[in-house]
Amino acid sequence: MNHVPKRLVSSAARLPSVAPSVLPSFPPKESFKLPKDAFVKDEPFNPENWASLQPAPSTALVAFANRIGLSSLFSSPDLIRQVCTHPSFLTLFRQHYPSKPEPATNAQLATLGNSLMGLFATEYVQAKYPYLPSRVQKAAVTAHVGPLTCDSVAREMGAIPLLRWHRTTGSTTSPPILHTDALASIPRSLTGIIYKNRSLHSAREFVHNYFLSREIDIRGMLKFYNPKKSLMEMVKKYQREPPKSRLLKETGRFSNSPVFVVGIFSGADQLGEGFGASLRMAEYRAAEDALHRVYLTQTPDDMLQLPSSTFPEVDGDVYQPGPEGTYSAPELVPADVLYGSSDRSGLRRS
């Protein structure tokens, strides 16, 4: 074997989408001559493109289904291959095999799954944190089921070797397609196909097990430009006494490292507590702590109810007849307190 075939074999061996059973017959005939139904003429042989066009081995697809606990759902490896085929792959396939039938992609499944994941995450965050501001709720939903989280879950599932996609550059009407975007379509497609072949409850259980069971830092998403004024507006909405600051403890007032502990009270009830090197800093942190105590109030797990539990627990879509689940709607909470809040940029939102 001379230098060129050795280089092609080494390049193909490093590509995760090439099955080991294909390597003994490598280099393929496309690298020596160009048949009419193969690669486009006047184009040099590219091992990466050739590897991307090769279908994943059936053993790897079956192992993937067993690894994520969905072996009973996928009766055929072709269904798993469709879940792992991004629509961008058709561009590369049409370029090299224009006369062959196009493979099925996960375009519709990913769209359906993305909507379902947004539904499950929104109702869960709303029920778990009933007092959370709407803007922070959206950020929490994105943290649970957003593109970066879907990409991370797909990597944990081991879906990288099974992904079939093609990198495309962006234009004025469409953004570029990156590996992260293509990989994120696999968990979305799995959610859609579980809903399509099983039920809404099975899809919700899949999303809760793989996405909503993860802990996210919601406290870091709450930023306030002036927490004391935001606290005054919130206390006024609940028709409580105006908040007042009181110095609880102090040490080293006349030293170069003093510490002050300030508490904020509404009548006899203490709303929050904070410390700092100055009274203003301690008061700021006390007001912020009071807002966090209200906004981060969680519903206990044994009392958590989701609106999607009212749909019938039967196989098929939500329109199939069946016994409905029990659900009691919670009481509505006061509207968001937007005064003095800010986002990551620090710009004030009114």
Coordinates of C-alpha atoms in Angstrom, one line a residue:
M1 CA 0.0 0.0 0.0
N2 CA 1.5 3.3 -1.1
H3 CA 1.4 6.7 0.6
V4 CA -1.9 7.9 -0.8
P5 CA -4.0 4.8 0.2
K6 CA -2.4 4.8 3.7
R7 CA -3.3 8.4 4.2
L8 CA -6.9 7.7 3.1
V9 CA -7.2 4.7 5.5
S10 CA -5.8 6.7 8.4
S11 CA -8.2 9.6 7.7
A12 CA -11.2 7.3 7.5
A13 CA -10.3 5.5 10.7
R14 CA -10.5 8.7 12.7
L15 CA -14.0 9.5 11.4
P16 CA -16.7 8.3 13.9
S17 CA -19.3 7.8 11.2
V18 CA -17.4 5.0 9.4
A19 CA -18.3 1.5 10.5
P20 CA -15.3 -0.8 11.1
S21 CA -16.8 -3.3 8.6
V22 CA -16.3 -0.7 5.8
L23 CA -12.5 -0.2 6.4
P24 CA -11.3 -3.5 4.8
S25 CA -12.8 -2.4 1.4
F26 CA -11.3 1.1 1.7
P27 CA -10.2 3.0 -0.4
P28 CA -13.6 2.9 -2.3
K29 CA -13.8 2.8 -6.0
E30 CA -14.9 6.5 -6.0
S31 CA -11.3 7.4 -5.1
F32 CA -10.0 5.9 -8.4
K33 CA -12.7 6.6 -10.9
L34 CA -15.9 8.5 -11.0
P35 CA -19.0 6.4 -12.1
K36 CA -22.0 8.2 -13.6
D37 CA -24.1 7.6 -10.5
A38 CA -21.4 8.4 -7.9
F39 CA -19.5 11.5 -7.0
V40 CA -19.7 14.7 -9.1
K41 CA -17.1 15.0 -11.9
D42 CA -14.1 17.3 -11.6
E43 CA -14.3 17.0 -7.8
P44 CA -11.4 15.5 -5.8
F45 CA -12.1 12.6 -3.5
N46 CA -12.8 13.8 0.0
P47 CA -12.6 11.1 2.7
E48 CA -14.7 13.2 5.1
N49 CA -17.6 13.6 2.7
W50 CA -17.4 9.9 1.8
A51 CA -17.6 9.0 5.5
S52 CA -20.5 11.3 6.0
L53 CA -22.4 9.6 3.2
Q54 CA -22.0 6.1 4.7
P55 CA -25.0 4.9 6.7
A56 CA -24.3 4.0 10.3
P57 CA -24.1 0.3 11.0
S58 CA -27.3 -1.3 12.3
T59 CA -25.5 -2.6 15.4
A60 CA -24.6 0.9 16.5
L61 CA -28.2 2.1 16.0
V62 CA -29.6 -0.8 18.0
A63 CA -27.0 -0.2 20.7
F64 CA -28.0 3.5 20.8
A65 CA -31.7 2.6 21.2
N66 CA -30.9 0.2 24.1
R67 CA -28.6 2.7 25.7
I68 CA -31.4 5.3 26.0
G69 CA -34.0 2.8 27.1
L70 CA -36.1 2.9 23.9
S71 CA -35.4 -0.5 22.3
S72 CA -39.0 -1.5 22.4
L73 CA -40.0 1.7 20.5
F74 CA -37.6 1.3 17.5
S75 CA -38.6 -1.9 15.7
S76 CA -36.4 -1.1 12.8
P77 CA -32.9 0.5 12.6
D78 CA -34.2 2.7 9.8
L79 CA -36.3 4.6 12.2
I80 CA -33.3 5.4 14.4
R81 CA -31.4 6.4 11.3
Q82 CA -34.1 8.9 10.4
V83 CA -33.9 10.3 13.9
C84 CA -30.2 10.9 13.5
T85 CA -30.4 12.4 10.0
H86 CA -30.4 16.2 9.9
P87 CA -32.1 17.9 6.9
S88 CA -28.8 19.5 6.0
F89 CA -27.5 16.1 5.0
L90 CA -29.7 16.2 1.9
T91 CA -27.6 18.9 0.4
L92 CA -24.5 16.7 0.4
F93 CA -26.5 13.6 -0.7
R94 CA -28.1 15.4 -3.7
Q95 CA -24.7 16.7 -4.7
H96 CA -23.1 13.2 -4.9
Y97 CA -26.0 10.9 -5.6
P98 CA -28.6 12.9 -7.6
S99 CA -30.3 9.9 -9.0
K100 CA -30.8 7.9 -5.8
P101 CA -33.8 8.2 -3.5
E102 CA -33.3 10.7 -0.7
P103 CA -33.2 9.4 2.9
A104 CA -35.8 10.3 5.5
T105 CA -34.8 13.2 7.8
N106 CA -35.9 14.3 11.2
A107 CA -37.1 17.7 10.1
Q108 CA -40.8 17.2 11.1
L109 CA -40.0 15.1 14.2
A110 CA -37.6 17.8 15.5
T111 CA -40.2 20.5 15.0
L112 CA -42.8 18.5 16.9
G113 CA -40.4 17.5 19.6
N114 CA -39.2 21.1 20.1
S115 CA -42.8 22.3 20.7
L116 CA -43.5 19.5 23.1
M117 CA -40.3 20.1 25.1
G118 CA -41.2 23.8 25.3
L119 CA -44.6 22.9 26.6
F120 CA -43.3 20.4 29.2
A121 CA -40.6 22.8 30.4
T122 CA -42.9 25.8 30.6
E123 CA -45.6 24.1 32.7
Y124 CA -43.0 22.6 34.9
V125 CA -41.2 25.8 35.7
Q126 CA -44.4 27.7 36.1
A127 CA -45.8 25.1 38.6
K128 CA -42.4 24.6 40.4
Y129 CA -41.7 28.4 40.8
P130 CA -45.1 30.1 40.8
Y131 CA -43.7 33.6 41.7
L132 CA -40.9 33.7 39.2
P133 CA -41.0 36.7 36.8
S134 CA -41.9 35.9 33.2
R135 CA -38.6 37.0 31.8
V136 CA -36.7 34.7 34.2
Q137 CA -39.2 31.9 33.4
K138 CA -38.2 32.1 29.8
A139 CA -34.6 32.0 30.7
A140 CA -35.1 28.9 32.9
V141 CA -37.1 27.1 30.1
T142 CA -34.2 27.8 27.7
A143 CA -31.7 26.5 30.3
H144 CA -33.7 23.3 30.6
V145 CA -34.5 22.4 27.0
G146 CA -32.6 25.0 24.9
P147 CA -30.2 24.2 22.0
L148 CA -27.1 23.9 24.2
T149 CA -28.8 21.6 26.6
C150 CA -30.1 19.4 23.8
D151 CA -26.6 19.2 22.4
S152 CA -25.2 18.2 25.8
V153 CA -27.8 15.5 26.2
A154 CA -27.2 14.1 22.7
R155 CA -23.5 13.9 23.5
E156 CA -24.2 12.1 26.8
M157 CA -26.4 9.6 24.8
G158 CA -23.5 8.9 22.5
A159 CA -25.3 10.1 19.4
I160 CA -22.3 11.9 17.8
P161 CA -21.1 8.9 15.7
L162 CA -24.7 8.4 14.4
L163 CA -25.4 12.0 13.3
R164 CA -25.6 12.6 9.5
W165 CA -25.4 16.3 8.7
H166 CA -23.6 18.8 6.5
R167 CA -22.2 22.1 7.5
T168 CA -23.7 25.0 5.6
T169 CA -22.9 28.7 5.6
G170 CA -25.4 31.3 6.6
S171 CA -27.2 33.7 4.3
T172 CA -29.3 36.8 4.7
T173 CA -32.4 34.7 5.1
S174 CA -31.1 31.6 7.1
P175 CA -28.5 31.2 9.8
P176 CA -25.6 28.8 9.4
I177 CA -26.0 25.2 10.4
L178 CA -23.3 24.1 12.9
H179 CA -22.6 20.7 14.5
T180 CA -24.3 21.8 17.7
D181 CA -27.5 22.7 15.9
A182 CA -27.6 19.4 14.1
L183 CA -26.8 17.4 17.2
A184 CA -29.5 19.1 19.2
S185 CA -32.1 17.9 16.7
I186 CA -31.7 14.3 17.9
P187 CA -33.3 14.6 21.4
R188 CA -36.0 16.8 19.9
S189 CA -36.7 14.1 17.3
L190 CA -36.8 11.4 20.0
T191 CA -39.4 13.4 21.9
G192 CA -41.5 13.8 18.8
I193 CA -41.3 10.1 17.8
I194 CA -42.2 9.0 21.4
Y195 CA -45.3 11.2 21.3
K196 CA -46.2 10.0 17.8
N197 CA -45.8 6.2 18.5
R198 CA -46.7 6.2 22.2
S199 CA -48.5 8.9 24.1
L200 CA -48.1 12.4 25.5
H201 CA -47.4 11.1 28.9
S202 CA -44.5 8.9 27.6
A203 CA -43.0 11.9 25.9
R204 CA -43.4 14.0 29.0
E205 CA -41.7 11.3 31.1
F206 CA -38.8 11.2 28.6
V207 CA -38.3 15.0 28.8
H208 CA -38.5 14.9 32.6
N209 CA -36.0 12.1 32.9
Y210 CA -33.4 13.6 30.5
F211 CA -33.9 17.4 30.8
L212 CA -36.1 18.6 33.7
S213 CA -34.3 16.5 36.3
R214 CA -31.2 18.6 35.9
E215 CA -30.5 21.4 38.3
I216 CA -30.1 24.9 37.0
D217 CA -29.0 28.1 38.8
I218 CA -32.1 30.2 38.7
R219 CA -30.8 32.5 41.4
G220 CA -28.1 33.7 39.1
M221 CA -30.8 34.7 36.5
L222 CA -32.4 37.2 38.9
K223 CA -30.7 40.6 38.6
F224 CA -32.0 43.9 40.0
Y225 CA -30.9 47.4 39.2
N226 CA -32.4 48.7 42.5
P227 CA -33.6 45.8 44.7
K228 CA -34.9 48.1 47.4
K229 CA -37.4 49.8 45.1
S230 CA -38.3 46.5 43.6
L231 CA -39.0 45.2 47.1
M232 CA -41.1 48.2 47.9
E233 CA -43.2 47.6 44.8
M234 CA -43.6 43.9 45.6
V235 CA -44.7 44.6 49.2
K236 CA -47.2 47.1 48.0
K237 CA -48.7 44.6 45.6
Y238 CA -49.2 42.2 48.5
Q239 CA -50.7 45.0 50.6
R240 CA -48.2 44.7 53.4
E241 CA -46.4 47.4 55.5
P242 CA -43.6 49.3 53.7
P243 CA -40.2 47.6 54.2
K244 CA -37.8 49.1 56.7
S245 CA -34.1 48.5 57.2
R246 CA -32.7 47.7 60.7
L247 CA -29.1 47.2 61.7
L248 CA -28.9 43.8 63.4
K249 CA -25.1 43.4 64.1
E250 CA -21.9 45.2 63.4
T251 CA -18.2 44.8 64.1
G252 CA -15.1 46.9 63.4
R253 CA -17.0 50.1 62.6
F254 CA -13.8 52.2 63.0
S255 CA -11.4 49.7 61.5
N256 CA -10.4 49.2 57.9
S257 CA -12.5 46.0 57.5
P258 CA -16.0 46.6 59.1
V259 CA -18.9 44.2 58.8
F260 CA -22.5 45.2 59.0
V261 CA -25.5 42.9 59.1
V262 CA -28.8 44.5 58.1
G263 CA -32.3 43.1 58.1
I264 CA -35.4 44.3 56.2
F265 CA -38.7 44.1 58.0
S266 CA -42.3 44.5 57.0
G267 CA -44.0 45.2 60.3
A268 CA -42.8 42.4 62.7
D269 CA -41.9 40.0 59.9
Q270 CA -38.3 39.9 58.6
L271 CA -38.2 39.7 54.8
G272 CA -34.4 39.4 54.2
E273 CA -31.0 39.7 55.6
G274 CA -27.6 40.8 54.2
F275 CA -24.1 41.7 55.2
G276 CA -21.5 44.0 53.7
A277 CA -18.5 46.3 54.4
S278 CA -20.9 49.3 54.4
L279 CA -24.5 49.9 55.5
R280 CA -25.5 50.6 51.9
M281 CA -24.0 47.3 50.7
A282 CA -25.6 45.3 53.5
E283 CA -29.0 47.0 52.8
Y284 CA -28.7 46.2 49.1
R285 CA -28.0 42.5 49.8
A286 CA -30.8 42.3 52.3
A287 CA -33.3 43.6 49.8
E288 CA -32.0 41.2 47.2
D289 CA -32.3 38.4 49.6
A290 CA -35.9 39.3 50.3
L291 CA -36.7 39.2 46.6
H292 CA -35.0 35.9 46.2
R293 CA -37.0 34.4 49.0
V294 CA -40.2 35.3 47.3
Y295 CA -39.3 34.6 43.6
L296 CA -37.5 31.3 44.4
T297 CA -40.4 29.9 46.4
Q298 CA -40.8 26.3 45.3
T299 CA -43.9 24.1 45.2
P300 CA -43.2 20.8 47.1
D301 CA -42.9 17.8 44.9
D302 CA -45.8 16.0 46.5
M303 CA -48.1 19.0 45.7
L304 CA -46.7 19.6 42.2
Q305 CA -49.5 19.3 39.5
L306 CA -49.0 19.8 35.8
P307 CA -51.8 20.8 33.3
S308 CA -50.7 18.1 30.8
S309 CA -51.9 15.5 33.4
T310 CA -55.5 16.1 32.3
F311 CA -54.9 14.4 28.9
P312 CA -55.9 10.7 28.7
E313 CA -53.1 8.3 29.5
V314 CA -53.5 6.0 26.5
D315 CA -51.3 5.3 23.5
G316 CA -51.8 7.6 20.5
D317 CA -52.5 11.3 20.3
V318 CA -54.3 13.5 22.8
Y319 CA -57.6 13.1 20.9
Q320 CA -58.0 9.4 21.7
P321 CA -60.7 8.7 24.2
G322 CA -59.5 7.6 27.7
P323 CA -59.7 8.4 31.4
E324 CA -58.6 11.9 32.2
G325 CA -56.2 12.7 34.9
T326 CA -57.0 14.8 37.9
Y327 CA -55.8 18.4 38.1
S328 CA -56.7 21.4 40.2
A329 CA -55.6 24.8 39.0
P330 CA -53.6 26.8 41.5
E331 CA -54.5 30.4 42.5
L332 CA -53.2 33.2 40.4
V333 CA -50.2 35.1 41.8
P334 CA -49.8 38.9 41.5
A335 CA -48.3 40.3 38.3
D336 CA -44.6 40.6 37.8
V337 CA -42.7 43.4 39.6
L338 CA -40.6 44.8 36.7
Y339 CA -39.5 48.0 38.2
G340 CA -35.7 48.2 38.6
S341 CA -35.0 44.8 37.2
S342 CA -32.1 44.3 34.8
D343 CA -30.7 41.6 32.6
R344 CA -27.1 40.3 32.0
S345 CA -26.1 43.5 30.2
G346 CA -27.0 45.6 33.4
L347 CA -29.5 47.8 31.4
R348 CA -32.4 48.9 33.4
R349 CA -35.8 47.5 32.5
S350 CA -38.9 49.5 33.3

